[in-house]
C-alpha atoms as one frame of an Amber mdcrd trajectory, in Angstrom:
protein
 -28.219   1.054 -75.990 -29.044   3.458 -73.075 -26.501   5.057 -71.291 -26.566
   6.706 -68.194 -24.416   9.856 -66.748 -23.752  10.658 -62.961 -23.225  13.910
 -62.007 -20.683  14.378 -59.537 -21.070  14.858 -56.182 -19.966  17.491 -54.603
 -18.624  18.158 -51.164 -21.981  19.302 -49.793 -23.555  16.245 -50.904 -21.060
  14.262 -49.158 -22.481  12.730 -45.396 -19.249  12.291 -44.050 -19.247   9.131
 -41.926 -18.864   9.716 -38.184 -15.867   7.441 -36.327 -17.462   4.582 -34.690
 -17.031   4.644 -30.782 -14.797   2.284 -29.276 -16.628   0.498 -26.679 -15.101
  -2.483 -24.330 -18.895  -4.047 -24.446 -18.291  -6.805 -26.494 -21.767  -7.129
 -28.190 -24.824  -4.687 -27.808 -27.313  -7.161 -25.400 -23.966  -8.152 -23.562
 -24.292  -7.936 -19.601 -21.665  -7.471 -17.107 -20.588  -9.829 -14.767 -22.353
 -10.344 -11.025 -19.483 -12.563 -10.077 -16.839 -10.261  -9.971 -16.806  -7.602
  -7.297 -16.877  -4.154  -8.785 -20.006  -5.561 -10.405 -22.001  -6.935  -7.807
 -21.624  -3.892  -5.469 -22.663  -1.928  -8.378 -25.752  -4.388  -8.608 -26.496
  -3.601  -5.049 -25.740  -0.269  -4.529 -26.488   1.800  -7.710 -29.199   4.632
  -6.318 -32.430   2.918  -7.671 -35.367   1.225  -5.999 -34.582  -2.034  -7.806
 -31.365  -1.614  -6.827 -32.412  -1.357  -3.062 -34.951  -4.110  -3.430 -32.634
  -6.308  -5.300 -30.464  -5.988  -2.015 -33.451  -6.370   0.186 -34.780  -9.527
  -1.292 -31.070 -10.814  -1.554 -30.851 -10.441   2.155 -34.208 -11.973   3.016
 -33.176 -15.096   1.098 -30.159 -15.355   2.469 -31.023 -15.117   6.182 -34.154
 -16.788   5.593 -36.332 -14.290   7.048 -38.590 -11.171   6.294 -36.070  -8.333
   5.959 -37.711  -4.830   5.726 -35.402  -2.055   6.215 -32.153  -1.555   4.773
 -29.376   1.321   5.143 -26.251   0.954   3.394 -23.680   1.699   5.929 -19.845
   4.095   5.244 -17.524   0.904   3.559 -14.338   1.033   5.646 -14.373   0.831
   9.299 -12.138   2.298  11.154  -9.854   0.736  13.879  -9.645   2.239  17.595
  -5.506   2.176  17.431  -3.175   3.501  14.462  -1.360   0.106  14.644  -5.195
  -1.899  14.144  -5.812  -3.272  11.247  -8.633  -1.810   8.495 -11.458  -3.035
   6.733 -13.107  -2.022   3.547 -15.820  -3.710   2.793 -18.135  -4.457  -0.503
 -21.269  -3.835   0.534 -21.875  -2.483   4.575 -25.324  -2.214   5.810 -27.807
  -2.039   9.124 -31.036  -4.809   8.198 -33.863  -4.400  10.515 -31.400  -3.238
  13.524 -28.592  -5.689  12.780 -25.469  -5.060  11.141 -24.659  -7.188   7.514
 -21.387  -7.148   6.063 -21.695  -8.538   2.361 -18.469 -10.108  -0.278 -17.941
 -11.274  -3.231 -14.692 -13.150  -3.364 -13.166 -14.526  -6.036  -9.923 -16.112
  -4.583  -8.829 -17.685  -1.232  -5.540 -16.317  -0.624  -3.580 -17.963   1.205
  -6.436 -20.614   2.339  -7.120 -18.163   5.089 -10.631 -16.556   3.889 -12.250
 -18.227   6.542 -10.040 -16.251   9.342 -10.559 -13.176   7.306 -14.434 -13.528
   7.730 -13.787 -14.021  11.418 -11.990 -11.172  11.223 -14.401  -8.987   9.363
 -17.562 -10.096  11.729 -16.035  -9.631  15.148 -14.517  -5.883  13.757 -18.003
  -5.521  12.976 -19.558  -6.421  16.002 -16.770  -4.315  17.874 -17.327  -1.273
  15.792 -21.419  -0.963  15.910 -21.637  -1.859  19.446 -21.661   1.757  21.680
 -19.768   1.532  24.652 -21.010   1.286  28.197 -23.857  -0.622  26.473 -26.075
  -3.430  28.035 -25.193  -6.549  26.926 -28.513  -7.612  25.250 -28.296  -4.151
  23.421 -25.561  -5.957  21.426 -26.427  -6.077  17.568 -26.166  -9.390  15.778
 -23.864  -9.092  13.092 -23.506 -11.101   9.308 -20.527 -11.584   7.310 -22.439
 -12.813   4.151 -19.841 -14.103   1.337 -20.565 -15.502  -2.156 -17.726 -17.483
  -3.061 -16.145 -17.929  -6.206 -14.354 -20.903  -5.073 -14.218 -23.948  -2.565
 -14.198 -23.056   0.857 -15.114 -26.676   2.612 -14.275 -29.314   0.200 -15.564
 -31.648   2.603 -19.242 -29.960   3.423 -21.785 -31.113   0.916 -24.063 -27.996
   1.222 -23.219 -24.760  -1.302 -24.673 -22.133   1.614 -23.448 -22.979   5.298
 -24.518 -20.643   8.893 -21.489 -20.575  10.831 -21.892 -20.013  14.682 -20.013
 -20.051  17.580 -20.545 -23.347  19.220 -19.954 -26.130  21.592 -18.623 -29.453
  20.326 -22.339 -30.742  21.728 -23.359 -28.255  18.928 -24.881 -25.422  21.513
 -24.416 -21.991  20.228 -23.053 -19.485  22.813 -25.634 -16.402  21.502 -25.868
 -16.354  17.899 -24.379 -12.710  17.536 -21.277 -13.653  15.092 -22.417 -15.285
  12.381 -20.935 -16.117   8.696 -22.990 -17.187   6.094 -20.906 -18.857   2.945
 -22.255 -19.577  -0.509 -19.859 -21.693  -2.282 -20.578 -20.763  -6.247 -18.616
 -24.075  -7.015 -21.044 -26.613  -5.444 -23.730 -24.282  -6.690 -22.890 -24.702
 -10.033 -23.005 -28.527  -9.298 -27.345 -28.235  -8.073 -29.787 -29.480 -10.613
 -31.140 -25.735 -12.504 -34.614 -26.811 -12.081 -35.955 -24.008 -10.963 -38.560
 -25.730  -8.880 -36.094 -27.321  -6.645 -33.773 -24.875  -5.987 -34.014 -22.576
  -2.858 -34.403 -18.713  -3.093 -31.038 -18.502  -1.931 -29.677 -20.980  -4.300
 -31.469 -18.920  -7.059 -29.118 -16.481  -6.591 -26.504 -18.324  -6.920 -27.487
 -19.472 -10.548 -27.777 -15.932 -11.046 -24.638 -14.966 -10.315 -23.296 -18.259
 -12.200 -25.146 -17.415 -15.192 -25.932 -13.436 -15.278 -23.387 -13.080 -17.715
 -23.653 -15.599 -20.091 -25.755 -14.983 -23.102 -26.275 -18.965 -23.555 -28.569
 -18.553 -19.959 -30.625 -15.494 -20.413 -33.775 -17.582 -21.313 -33.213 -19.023
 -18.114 -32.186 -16.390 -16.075 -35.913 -14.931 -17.306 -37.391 -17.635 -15.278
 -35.532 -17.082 -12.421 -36.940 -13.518 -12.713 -40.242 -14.711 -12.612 -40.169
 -16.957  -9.476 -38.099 -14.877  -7.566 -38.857 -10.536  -7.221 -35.504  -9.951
  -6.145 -33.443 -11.340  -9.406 -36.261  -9.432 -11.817 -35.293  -6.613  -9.843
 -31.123  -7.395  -9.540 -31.839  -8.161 -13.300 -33.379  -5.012 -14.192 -30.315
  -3.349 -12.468 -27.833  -5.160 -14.252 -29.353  -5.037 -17.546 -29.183  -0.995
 -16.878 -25.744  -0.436 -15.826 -24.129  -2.699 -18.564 -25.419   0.030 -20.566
 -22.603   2.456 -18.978 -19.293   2.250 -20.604 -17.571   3.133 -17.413 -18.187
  -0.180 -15.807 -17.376  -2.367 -18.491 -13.881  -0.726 -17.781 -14.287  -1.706
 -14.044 -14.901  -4.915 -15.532 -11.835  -4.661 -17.703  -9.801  -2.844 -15.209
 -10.500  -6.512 -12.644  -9.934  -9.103 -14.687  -6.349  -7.080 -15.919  -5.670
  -7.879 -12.020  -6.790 -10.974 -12.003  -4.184 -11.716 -15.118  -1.368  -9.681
 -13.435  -1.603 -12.232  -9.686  -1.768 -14.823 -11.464   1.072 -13.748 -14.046
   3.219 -13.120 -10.604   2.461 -16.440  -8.987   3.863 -18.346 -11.879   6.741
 -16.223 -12.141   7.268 -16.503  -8.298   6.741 -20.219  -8.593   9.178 -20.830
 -11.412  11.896 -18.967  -9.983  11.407 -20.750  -6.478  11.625 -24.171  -9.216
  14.661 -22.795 -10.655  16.731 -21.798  -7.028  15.275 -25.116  -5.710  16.988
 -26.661  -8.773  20.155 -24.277  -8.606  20.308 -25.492  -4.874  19.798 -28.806
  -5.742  22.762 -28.722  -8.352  25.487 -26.681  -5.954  25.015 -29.424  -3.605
  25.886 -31.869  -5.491  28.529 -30.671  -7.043  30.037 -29.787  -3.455  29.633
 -33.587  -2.291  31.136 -34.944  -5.946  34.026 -32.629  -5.100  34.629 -34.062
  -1.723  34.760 -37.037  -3.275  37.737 -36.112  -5.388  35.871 -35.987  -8.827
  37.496 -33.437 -11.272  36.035 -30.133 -11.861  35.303 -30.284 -15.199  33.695
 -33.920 -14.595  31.499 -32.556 -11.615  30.312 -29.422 -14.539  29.402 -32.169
 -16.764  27.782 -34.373 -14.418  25.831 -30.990 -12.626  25.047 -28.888 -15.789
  26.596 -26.058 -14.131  29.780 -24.350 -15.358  33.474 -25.015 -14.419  33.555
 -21.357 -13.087  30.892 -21.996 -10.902  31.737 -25.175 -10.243  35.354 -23.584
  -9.328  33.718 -20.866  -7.022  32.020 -24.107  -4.698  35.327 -25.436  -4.330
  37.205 -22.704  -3.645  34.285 -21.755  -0.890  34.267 -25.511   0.579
């Protein structure tokens, strides 16, 4: 029978193993998220000529036109009072002489996005317009929002032009305008890629950048369209930096605490509406000569609060 010895190792021979790096990517190929907002002005912004292409080519598609030169423009304009109120923008630029505000938005607050993008295009077309200028020196201006939600439940189409117009449907001059892509309805189009619009490419994009299930597809987006290989090439780089997985992180923590705060606003409004309901019962029971202690039973509420309505009616 052979045996065998071992010598011992000692501490030089010892590779101590270095402490693995926490990292909030979940999995090494995993990409970040165009649909949230910290994300997709990265994806647009980031100081890289795909970056500025991918922004170029998202424009073009989106106005359906050429678009050839593009200047990203200072975030948050300025009003002309103390008392007017700001904006800060996602993504503020000048296209070919014209002035293009663009959004991601994930939630309509209120049900009023659609005066906030009012709002944001006449500010715009206030702030880049010189004064003492000629009239037809005016810039057109673009408030361009991707939509994480339902805008128009009633309008078929996921990407609407809004203009001032008539109700004979005659614009006044096509200066304001607000362009809507609805990722909703988008989500809703056929993915064949050979019916889909440029513009409605990039909405799959955005639906599907992110999911791992898609990236076979997202590929052939790439292929038919420069300006996703290029937004993809910019994506696929920056998921790569820890820091903006913790953007990522940081958003959807606020996205958790609103909606944490709306249920908690909501059930306490449930519970006074309740408490509300209960007192006034109670009060008209009492009038009609019912017992205290009956009018706790029949209310849920206690005899010294049932005592306190009494002694206050």
């Amino acid at each position: 029978m052979n045996t065998q010895t071992f010598a011992p190792q000692t501490s030089s021979s010892i590779q101590p193993s270095k402490p693995l790096k926490p990292t909030l990517r979940p999995f090494p190929t995993a990409l970040l998220n165009p649909c949230i907002d910290p994300i997709f002005k990265i994806l647009f912004t980031t100081d890289s000529e795909e970056s500025h292409q991918a922004l170029t080519c998202f424009l073009s598609d989106m106005l359906e036109k050429p678009v050839t030169d593009v200047v990203l423009q200072p975030n948050e304009l300025s009003g002309e009072a103390i008392s007017d109120k700001q904006s800060e923008f996602d993504i503020n630029c000048k296209v070919d002489g014209k002035i293009a505000n663009i959004e991601m938005q994930g939630r309509n607050d209120s049900s009023d996005y659609g005066k906030r993008a009012e709002y944001h295009v006449a500010h715009l077309l206030n702030h880049y317009t010189p004064k003492g200028s000629a009239w037809l020196d005016v810039p057109e201006v673009f408030q361009i929002s991707v939509l994480n939600f339902i805008f128009d439940k009633d309008e078929k189409c996921a990407i609407n032009h809004y203009l001032l117009r008539n109700e004979n449907g005659r614009q006044i001059s096509g200066t304001m305008n607000v362009i809507f892509m609805e990722l909703p309805k988008i989500s809703k189009i056929h993915d064949d890629i050979d019916s889909l619009t440029p513009a409605q490419m990039w909405g799959k994009f955005f639906l599907y950048g992110a999911n791992p299930e898609k990236q076979e597809y997202i590929h052939k987006l790439a292929k038919r369209n420069r300006g996703i290989s290029m937004a993809f090439t910019v994506l696929d780089h920056v998921s790569q930096d820890e820091a903006n997985w913790y953007h990522e992180s940081r958003y959807w923590m606020h996205v958790s605490d609103e909606k944490t705060r709306l249920y908690v606003a909501t059930q306490k409004g449930i519970e006074e509406g309740l408490e509300r309901g209960r007192s006034e019962t109670a009060i008209n029971l009492l009038k009609a000569g019912l017992p205290i202690e009956q009018v706790a039973s029949y209310t849920n509420l206690s005899i010294d609060q049932v005592k306190e309505l009494s002694a206050s009616n």
